[in-house]
Amino acid sequence: GPTDEPSAADFDVMQQSLGLTTLGGLAEGSRINVERAAKDGAEIGGHPLSGHIDVTGTLVAIRQPENNHVLRIGLPPRWMRYVFAKGYIAVNGASLTVAEADRQAGWFEVWLIPETLRMTTFGEKGVGDTLNIEIERSTQVFVDTVRDALDERLGPLLPALEALLRERGLSTDELTRPLPPPAR
């Protein structure tokens, strides 16, 4: 070709990865998102990714307001506790900002600009497609630490607290939600 860059790469994939991700559903010729590893000292245009997929989500709706492409992605409840509006999440290896998140309904939304659609395979995705999700690590550590502290401190009271919150349409997940800034 005109450049010396290779046109193919080989990878070994563990059985666990095939079971946990969308890789097992790929066929010859399938397009995927590929991103080079960050160089030390280079600016990161998003958040650091490990490349370790936590769970798969399902594309439940697509909206296309002017100059945007909005994906609504459904997640199992156990994973929604780590998803916050304005927080980061990785979808199919791309660092994205969560625009909206509804924990009770079990979905979050990401808005894609035309450049993101051009540089990724998101434009090819349809409702019902499965997507690889990597939770932002520091958020996961924070939420798990708070939940563990609650379990430790409230131990015997937790069932009563959960019942009380449920009556009001809430859950203990509300206790890990960031507080709004104080009124001035």
PDB file of C-alpha atoms in Angstrom:
ATOM      1  CA  GLY A   1       0.000   0.000   0.000  1.00  0.00           C
ATOM      2  CA  PRO A   2       0.947   3.703  -0.043  1.00  0.00           C
ATOM      3  CA  THR A   3       1.968   3.622   3.655  1.00  0.00           C
ATOM      4  CA  ASP A   4       4.037   1.216   5.695  1.00  0.00           C
ATOM      5  CA  GLU A   5       1.238   0.761   8.261  1.00  0.00           C
ATOM      6  CA  PRO A   6      -0.069  -2.783   8.663  1.00  0.00           C
ATOM      7  CA  SER A   7      -3.637  -3.449   7.528  1.00  0.00           C
ATOM      8  CA  ALA A   8      -4.271  -6.332   9.944  1.00  0.00           C
ATOM      9  CA  ALA A   9      -3.552  -7.299  13.542  1.00  0.00           C
ATOM     10  CA  ASP A  10      -3.876 -10.621  15.330  1.00  0.00           C
ATOM     11  CA  PHE A  11      -5.171 -11.025  18.889  1.00  0.00           C
ATOM     12  CA  ASP A  12      -5.664 -13.927  21.244  1.00  0.00           C
ATOM     13  CA  VAL A  13      -8.987 -13.743  23.079  1.00  0.00           C
ATOM     14  CA  MET A  14      -9.744 -15.602  26.309  1.00  0.00           C
ATOM     15  CA  GLN A  15     -12.985 -17.573  26.628  1.00  0.00           C
ATOM     16  CA  GLN A  16     -14.020 -15.277  29.500  1.00  0.00           C
ATOM     17  CA  SER A  17     -13.781 -12.252  27.175  1.00  0.00           C
ATOM     18  CA  LEU A  18     -15.913 -13.973  24.531  1.00  0.00           C
ATOM     19  CA  GLY A  19     -18.581 -14.689  27.154  1.00  0.00           C
ATOM     20  CA  LEU A  20     -18.571 -11.216  28.698  1.00  0.00           C
ATOM     21  CA  THR A  21     -18.318  -8.993  25.601  1.00  0.00           C
ATOM     22  CA  THR A  22     -19.733  -8.629  22.093  1.00  0.00           C
ATOM     23  CA  LEU A  23     -16.548 -10.106  20.538  1.00  0.00           C
ATOM     24  CA  GLY A  24     -18.123 -13.558  20.132  1.00  0.00           C
ATOM     25  CA  GLY A  25     -20.796 -12.071  17.872  1.00  0.00           C
ATOM     26  CA  LEU A  26     -18.341 -10.546  15.392  1.00  0.00           C
ATOM     27  CA  ALA A  27     -18.017 -12.026  11.908  1.00  0.00           C
ATOM     28  CA  GLU A  28     -15.287 -11.594   9.296  1.00  0.00           C
ATOM     29  CA  GLY A  29     -15.540  -8.032   7.993  1.00  0.00           C
ATOM     30  CA  SER A  30     -17.284  -6.675  11.135  1.00  0.00           C
ATOM     31  CA  ARG A  31     -16.220  -3.133  11.962  1.00  0.00           C
ATOM     32  CA  ILE A  32     -14.969  -2.285  15.469  1.00  0.00           C
ATOM     33  CA  ASN A  33     -13.724   0.804  17.302  1.00  0.00           C
ATOM     34  CA  VAL A  34      -9.928   0.784  17.743  1.00  0.00           C
ATOM     35  CA  GLU A  35      -7.934   3.313  19.724  1.00  0.00           C
ATOM     36  CA  ARG A  36      -4.181   3.477  20.324  1.00  0.00           C
ATOM     37  CA  ALA A  37      -2.926   3.200  23.890  1.00  0.00           C
ATOM     38  CA  ALA A  38      -2.269   6.557  25.564  1.00  0.00           C
ATOM     39  CA  LYS A  39       1.356   7.708  25.567  1.00  0.00           C
ATOM     40  CA  ASP A  40       2.813   8.784  28.885  1.00  0.00           C
ATOM     41  CA  GLY A  41       2.398  12.544  29.245  1.00  0.00           C
ATOM     42  CA  ALA A  42      -0.099  12.801  26.367  1.00  0.00           C
ATOM     43  CA  GLU A  43      -3.347  14.693  26.861  1.00  0.00           C
ATOM     44  CA  ILE A  44      -6.331  12.397  27.436  1.00  0.00           C
ATOM     45  CA  GLY A  45      -9.523  13.532  25.713  1.00  0.00           C
ATOM     46  CA  GLY A  46     -11.907  11.755  28.075  1.00  0.00           C
ATOM     47  CA  HIS A  47     -11.093   9.456  30.984  1.00  0.00           C
ATOM     48  CA  PRO A  48      -8.490   6.702  31.397  1.00  0.00           C
ATOM     49  CA  LEU A  49      -9.764   3.301  30.227  1.00  0.00           C
ATOM     50  CA  SER A  50      -8.497  -0.117  31.279  1.00  0.00           C
ATOM     51  CA  GLY A  51     -10.148  -1.896  28.362  1.00  0.00           C
ATOM     52  CA  HIS A  52     -11.687  -4.388  30.792  1.00  0.00           C
ATOM     53  CA  ILE A  53     -15.396  -4.754  30.025  1.00  0.00           C
ATOM     54  CA  ASP A  54     -17.653  -4.989  33.090  1.00  0.00           C
ATOM     55  CA  VAL A  55     -20.983  -5.812  31.470  1.00  0.00           C
ATOM     56  CA  THR A  56     -22.884  -5.499  28.215  1.00  0.00           C
ATOM     57  CA  GLY A  57     -25.759  -3.069  27.781  1.00  0.00           C
ATOM     58  CA  THR A  58     -28.573  -3.007  25.237  1.00  0.00           C
ATOM     59  CA  LEU A  59     -29.322  -0.113  22.900  1.00  0.00           C
ATOM     60  CA  VAL A  60     -32.979   0.547  23.783  1.00  0.00           C
ATOM     61  CA  ALA A  61     -33.635   3.759  21.813  1.00  0.00           C
ATOM     62  CA  ILE A  62     -32.027   6.179  19.368  1.00  0.00           C
ATOM     63  CA  ARG A  63     -33.062   9.819  19.020  1.00  0.00           C
ATOM     64  CA  GLN A  64     -31.696  12.224  16.442  1.00  0.00           C
ATOM     65  CA  PRO A  65     -32.244  15.836  17.458  1.00  0.00           C
ATOM     66  CA  GLU A  66     -30.528  18.380  15.201  1.00  0.00           C
ATOM     67  CA  ASN A  67     -26.764  17.706  14.837  1.00  0.00           C
ATOM     68  CA  ASN A  68     -26.844  15.002  17.506  1.00  0.00           C
ATOM     69  CA  HIS A  69     -27.325  11.272  17.849  1.00  0.00           C
ATOM     70  CA  VAL A  70     -28.626  10.159  21.263  1.00  0.00           C
ATOM     71  CA  LEU A  71     -28.215   6.551  22.395  1.00  0.00           C
ATOM     72  CA  ARG A  72     -30.311   5.265  25.311  1.00  0.00           C
ATOM     73  CA  ILE A  73     -28.608   2.206  26.766  1.00  0.00           C
ATOM     74  CA  GLY A  74     -30.198  -0.260  29.183  1.00  0.00           C
ATOM     75  CA  LEU A  75     -28.071  -1.768  31.963  1.00  0.00           C
ATOM     76  CA  PRO A  76     -28.745  -4.397  34.653  1.00  0.00           C
ATOM     77  CA  PRO A  77     -29.718  -2.694  37.976  1.00  0.00           C
ATOM     78  CA  ARG A  78     -26.549  -3.832  39.776  1.00  0.00           C
ATOM     79  CA  TRP A  79     -24.482  -1.728  37.318  1.00  0.00           C
ATOM     80  CA  MET A  80     -26.734   1.359  37.198  1.00  0.00           C
ATOM     81  CA  ARG A  81     -25.558   2.333  40.714  1.00  0.00           C
ATOM     82  CA  TYR A  82     -22.248   3.429  39.105  1.00  0.00           C
ATOM     83  CA  VAL A  83     -23.779   5.605  36.378  1.00  0.00           C
ATOM     84  CA  PHE A  84     -24.280   9.319  37.090  1.00  0.00           C
ATOM     85  CA  ALA A  85     -25.354  12.177  34.820  1.00  0.00           C
ATOM     86  CA  LYS A  86     -22.234  14.173  33.835  1.00  0.00           C
ATOM     87  CA  GLY A  87     -20.011  11.214  34.776  1.00  0.00           C
ATOM     88  CA  TYR A  88     -17.858   9.191  32.403  1.00  0.00           C
ATOM     89  CA  ILE A  89     -18.568   5.754  30.952  1.00  0.00           C
ATOM     90  CA  ALA A  90     -16.893   3.739  28.201  1.00  0.00           C
ATOM     91  CA  VAL A  91     -19.137   2.293  25.501  1.00  0.00           C
ATOM     92  CA  ASN A  92     -17.511  -0.016  22.944  1.00  0.00           C
ATOM     93  CA  GLY A  93     -14.113   1.331  23.998  1.00  0.00           C
ATOM     94  CA  ALA A  94     -14.989   5.029  23.611  1.00  0.00           C
ATOM     95  CA  SER A  95     -14.919   7.411  26.588  1.00  0.00           C
ATOM     96  CA  LEU A  96     -18.270   9.200  26.691  1.00  0.00           C
ATOM     97  CA  THR A  97     -20.076  11.555  29.082  1.00  0.00           C
ATOM     98  CA  VAL A  98     -23.368  10.353  30.538  1.00  0.00           C
ATOM     99  CA  ALA A  99     -26.027  12.941  29.642  1.00  0.00           C
ATOM    100  CA  GLU A 100     -28.939  11.453  31.609  1.00  0.00           C
ATOM    101  CA  ALA A 101     -29.331   8.433  33.876  1.00  0.00           C
ATOM    102  CA  ASP A 102     -32.528   6.899  35.253  1.00  0.00           C
ATOM    103  CA  ARG A 103     -31.614   4.319  37.894  1.00  0.00           C
ATOM    104  CA  GLN A 104     -35.184   3.150  38.502  1.00  0.00           C
ATOM    105  CA  ALA A 105     -35.873   2.589  34.802  1.00  0.00           C
ATOM    106  CA  GLY A 106     -32.393   1.106  34.244  1.00  0.00           C
ATOM    107  CA  TRP A 107     -31.006   3.252  31.425  1.00  0.00           C
ATOM    108  CA  PHE A 108     -28.558   6.050  30.654  1.00  0.00           C
ATOM    109  CA  GLU A 109     -28.092   8.258  27.612  1.00  0.00           C
ATOM    110  CA  VAL A 110     -25.050   9.494  25.723  1.00  0.00           C
ATOM    111  CA  TRP A 111     -25.140  12.229  23.088  1.00  0.00           C
ATOM    112  CA  LEU A 112     -22.852  11.806  20.086  1.00  0.00           C
ATOM    113  CA  ILE A 113     -21.679  14.691  17.925  1.00  0.00           C
ATOM    114  CA  PRO A 114     -21.136  14.218  14.159  1.00  0.00           C
ATOM    115  CA  GLU A 115     -17.338  13.841  14.626  1.00  0.00           C
ATOM    116  CA  THR A 116     -17.818  10.983  17.120  1.00  0.00           C
ATOM    117  CA  LEU A 117     -20.200   9.263  14.692  1.00  0.00           C
ATOM    118  CA  ARG A 118     -17.673   9.706  11.870  1.00  0.00           C
ATOM    119  CA  MET A 119     -14.766   8.261  13.876  1.00  0.00           C
ATOM    120  CA  THR A 120     -16.632   5.293  15.451  1.00  0.00           C
ATOM    121  CA  THR A 121     -19.074   2.515  14.571  1.00  0.00           C
ATOM    122  CA  PHE A 122     -21.924   3.993  16.665  1.00  0.00           C
ATOM    123  CA  GLY A 123     -23.803   5.184  13.553  1.00  0.00           C
ATOM    124  CA  GLU A 124     -24.184   1.541  12.464  1.00  0.00           C
ATOM    125  CA  LYS A 125     -25.813   0.443  15.722  1.00  0.00           C
ATOM    126  CA  GLY A 126     -29.546  -0.213  15.938  1.00  0.00           C
ATOM    127  CA  VAL A 127     -32.111  -0.731  18.692  1.00  0.00           C
ATOM    128  CA  GLY A 128     -31.585  -4.137  20.312  1.00  0.00           C
ATOM    129  CA  ASP A 129     -27.819  -4.204  19.627  1.00  0.00           C
ATOM    130  CA  THR A 130     -25.513  -5.178  22.477  1.00  0.00           C
ATOM    131  CA  LEU A 131     -22.750  -2.773  23.557  1.00  0.00           C
ATOM    132  CA  ASN A 132     -19.629  -3.291  25.696  1.00  0.00           C
ATOM    133  CA  ILE A 133     -19.665  -1.193  28.894  1.00  0.00           C
ATOM    134  CA  GLU A 134     -16.696  -0.290  31.097  1.00  0.00           C
ATOM    135  CA  ILE A 135     -17.627   1.502  34.318  1.00  0.00           C
ATOM    136  CA  GLU A 136     -15.422   4.447  35.355  1.00  0.00           C
ATOM    137  CA  ARG A 137     -13.188   2.977  38.073  1.00  0.00           C
ATOM    138  CA  SER A 138     -12.961   5.840  40.563  1.00  0.00           C
ATOM    139  CA  THR A 139     -16.773   6.147  40.589  1.00  0.00           C
ATOM    140  CA  GLN A 140     -17.079   2.406  41.203  1.00  0.00           C
ATOM    141  CA  VAL A 141     -14.583   2.527  44.081  1.00  0.00           C
ATOM    142  CA  PHE A 142     -16.374   5.527  45.649  1.00  0.00           C
ATOM    143  CA  VAL A 143     -19.838   3.953  45.414  1.00  0.00           C
ATOM    144  CA  ASP A 144     -18.661   0.566  46.713  1.00  0.00           C
ATOM    145  CA  THR A 145     -16.798   2.210  49.628  1.00  0.00           C
ATOM    146  CA  VAL A 146     -19.889   4.195  50.665  1.00  0.00           C
ATOM    147  CA  ARG A 147     -22.116   1.107  50.355  1.00  0.00           C
ATOM    148  CA  ASP A 148     -19.672  -0.987  52.447  1.00  0.00           C
ATOM    149  CA  ALA A 149     -19.551   1.757  55.123  1.00  0.00           C
ATOM    150  CA  LEU A 150     -23.369   1.864  55.204  1.00  0.00           C
ATOM    151  CA  ASP A 151     -23.580  -1.924  55.512  1.00  0.00           C
ATOM    152  CA  GLU A 152     -21.028  -1.861  58.334  1.00  0.00           C
ATOM    153  CA  ARG A 153     -22.608   1.018  60.268  1.00  0.00           C
ATOM    154  CA  LEU A 154     -26.261   0.316  59.637  1.00  0.00           C
ATOM    155  CA  GLY A 155     -26.028  -3.498  59.532  1.00  0.00           C
ATOM    156  CA  PRO A 156     -29.127  -4.519  61.543  1.00  0.00           C
ATOM    157  CA  LEU A 157     -31.003  -1.306  60.620  1.00  0.00           C
ATOM    158  CA  LEU A 158     -30.461  -1.690  56.856  1.00  0.00           C
ATOM    159  CA  PRO A 159     -33.599  -3.814  56.122  1.00  0.00           C
ATOM    160  CA  ALA A 160     -35.773  -1.260  57.948  1.00  0.00           C
ATOM    161  CA  LEU A 161     -34.081   1.670  56.154  1.00  0.00           C
ATOM    162  CA  GLU A 162     -34.487  -0.054  52.765  1.00  0.00           C
ATOM    163  CA  ALA A 163     -38.198  -0.686  53.454  1.00  0.00           C
ATOM    164  CA  LEU A 164     -38.692   2.954  54.475  1.00  0.00           C
ATOM    165  CA  LEU A 165     -36.920   4.235  51.345  1.00  0.00           C
ATOM    166  CA  ARG A 166     -38.885   1.798  49.134  1.00  0.00           C
ATOM    167  CA  GLU A 167     -42.175   3.224  50.484  1.00  0.00           C
ATOM    168  CA  ARG A 168     -41.004   6.591  49.174  1.00  0.00           C
ATOM    169  CA  GLY A 169     -39.901   5.183  45.807  1.00  0.00           C
ATOM    170  CA  LEU A 170     -36.197   5.421  46.699  1.00  0.00           C
ATOM    171  CA  SER A 171     -33.336   3.031  47.449  1.00  0.00           C
ATOM    172  CA  THR A 172     -30.048   3.090  49.357  1.00  0.00           C
ATOM    173  CA  ASP A 173     -28.453   4.012  45.998  1.00  0.00           C
ATOM    174  CA  GLU A 174     -29.807   7.542  46.663  1.00  0.00           C
ATOM    175  CA  LEU A 175     -27.303   7.781  49.537  1.00  0.00           C
ATOM    176  CA  THR A 176     -24.368   7.544  47.100  1.00  0.00           C
ATOM    177  CA  ARG A 177     -25.707  10.229  44.748  1.00  0.00           C
ATOM    178  CA  PRO A 178     -23.624  13.458  44.761  1.00  0.00           C
ATOM    179  CA  LEU A 179     -25.206  16.298  46.708  1.00  0.00           C
ATOM    180  CA  PRO A 180     -26.298  19.392  44.792  1.00  0.00           C
ATOM    181  CA  PRO A 181     -24.066  22.437  45.333  1.00  0.00           C
ATOM    182  CA  PRO A 182     -25.141  24.543  48.345  1.00  0.00           C
ATOM    183  CA  ALA A 183     -27.398  27.515  47.584  1.00  0.00           C
ATOM    184  CA  ARG A 184     -25.618  30.846  47.750  1.00  0.00           C
TER     185      ARG A 184
END
